[in-house]
PDB file of C-alpha atoms in Angstrom:
ATOM      1  CA  MET L  25      43.852  48.233 -40.455  1.00  0.00           C
ATOM      2  CA  ARG L  26      44.620  45.760 -37.414  1.00  0.00           C
ATOM      3  CA  ASP L  27      48.219  46.635 -37.443  1.00  0.00           C
ATOM      4  CA  THR L  28      48.082  50.198 -38.321  1.00  0.00           C
ATOM      5  CA  THR L  29      45.444  49.809 -35.214  1.00  0.00           C
ATOM      6  CA  PHE L  30      46.557  47.845 -32.659  1.00  0.00           C
ATOM      7  CA  ALA L  31      50.092  47.246 -33.574  1.00  0.00           C
ATOM      8  CA  GLU L  32      50.581  43.588 -34.174  1.00  0.00           C
ATOM      9  CA  ASP L  33      53.504  44.060 -35.985  1.00  0.00           C
ATOM     10  CA  ALA L  34      55.133  45.323 -32.941  1.00  0.00           C
ATOM     11  CA  SER L  35      53.071  42.545 -30.300  1.00  0.00           C
ATOM     12  CA  GLN L  36      55.465  40.283 -28.169  1.00  0.00           C
ATOM     13  CA  VAL L  37      52.957  37.903 -28.404  1.00  0.00           C
ATOM     14  CA  ARG L  38      53.811  34.894 -30.092  1.00  0.00           C
ATOM     15  CA  THR L  39      53.640  31.991 -28.064  1.00  0.00           C
ATOM     16  CA  ARG L  40      51.134  28.989 -28.246  1.00  0.00           C
ATOM     17  CA  SER L  41      47.097  29.966 -29.723  1.00  0.00           C
ATOM     18  CA  ALA L  42      47.664  33.395 -28.132  1.00  0.00           C
ATOM     19  CA  PRO L  43      48.681  35.724 -31.440  1.00  0.00           C
ATOM     20  CA  ARG L  44      45.476  33.539 -32.854  1.00  0.00           C
ATOM     21  CA  THR L  45      43.516  34.704 -30.098  1.00  0.00           C
ATOM     22  CA  MET L  46      44.697  38.563 -29.869  1.00  0.00           C
ATOM     23  CA  ALA L  47      43.593  38.548 -33.031  1.00  0.00           C
ATOM     24  CA  ALA L  48      40.241  37.266 -33.062  1.00  0.00           C
ATOM     25  CA  TRP L  49      39.604  39.979 -30.504  1.00  0.00           C
ATOM     26  CA  SER L  50      40.543  42.539 -32.533  1.00  0.00           C
ATOM     27  CA  ASN L  51      38.906  41.249 -35.348  1.00  0.00           C
ATOM     28  CA  PHE L  52      35.448  40.783 -33.406  1.00  0.00           C
ATOM     29  CA  ALA L  53      36.237  44.788 -31.975  1.00  0.00           C
ATOM     30  CA  ILE L  54      36.588  45.960 -35.144  1.00  0.00           C
ATOM     31  CA  GLY L  55      33.320  44.151 -36.399  1.00  0.00           C
ATOM     32  CA  ALA L  56      31.597  45.160 -33.706  1.00  0.00           C
ATOM     33  CA  LEU L  57      31.955  48.844 -34.433  1.00  0.00           C
ATOM     34  CA  ARG L  58      31.611  48.503 -38.022  1.00  0.00           C
ATOM     35  CA  ILE L  59      27.508  46.328 -37.409  1.00  0.00           C
ATOM     36  CA  ALA L  60      27.052  49.681 -34.753  1.00  0.00           C
ATOM     37  CA  GLY L  61      28.156  52.015 -38.279  1.00  0.00           C
ATOM     38  CA  THR L  62      31.397  52.945 -37.248  1.00  0.00           C
ATOM     39  CA  HIS L  63      33.228  54.575 -40.811  1.00  0.00           C
ATOM     40  CA  ASN L  64      36.562  55.352 -38.656  1.00  0.00           C
ATOM     41  CA  ILE L  65      37.297  52.310 -36.705  1.00  0.00           C
ATOM     42  CA  ALA L  66      41.097  54.164 -35.265  1.00  0.00           C
ATOM     43  CA  ALA L  67      39.172  57.001 -34.151  1.00  0.00           C
ATOM     44  CA  ALA L  68      35.960  55.234 -32.891  1.00  0.00           C
ATOM     45  CA  PHE L  69      38.633  52.335 -30.808  1.00  0.00           C
ATOM     46  CA  ARG L  70      40.440  55.369 -29.435  1.00  0.00           C
ATOM     47  CA  ALA L  71      36.780  57.092 -28.374  1.00  0.00           C
ATOM     48  CA  ASN L  72      35.248  53.476 -27.224  1.00  0.00           C
ATOM     49  CA  SER L  73      39.280  53.052 -25.058  1.00  0.00           C
ATOM     50  CA  ARG L  74      38.677  56.455 -23.309  1.00  0.00           C
ATOM     51  CA  ASP L  75      35.360  55.750 -21.784  1.00  0.00           C
ATOM     52  CA  PRO L  76      34.726  52.360 -20.031  1.00  0.00           C
ATOM     53  CA  LYS L  77      31.402  52.741 -20.575  1.00  0.00           C
ATOM     54  CA  ARG L  78      31.219  52.992 -24.155  1.00  0.00           C
ATOM     55  CA  PRO L  79      31.974  49.914 -24.823  1.00  0.00           C
ATOM     56  CA  LEU L  80      29.245  48.221 -23.255  1.00  0.00           C
ATOM     57  CA  ALA L  81      26.349  50.705 -24.519  1.00  0.00           C
ATOM     58  CA  LEU L  82      27.694  49.835 -27.900  1.00  0.00           C
ATOM     59  CA  PHE L  83      26.072  46.173 -27.076  1.00  0.00           C
ATOM     60  CA  GLY L  84      23.449  47.626 -24.887  1.00  0.00           C
ATOM     61  CA  LEU L  85      24.616  46.432 -21.358  1.00  0.00           C
ATOM     62  CA  THR L  86      24.293  49.784 -19.434  1.00  0.00           C
TER      63      THR L  86
END
């Protein structure tokens, strides 16, 4: 799922701890969307990326 949603295989991030950090952020985003009850992670990711206030609302920060 991370490869299709976040295109990890095409990533140019390859040095030091950057790949591990990017994977951790991807896992965090997927986990947050699943906790929020999302079934289609890719669609939810696209919807949240279009509006900067939606991810904040997901965490109750608005």
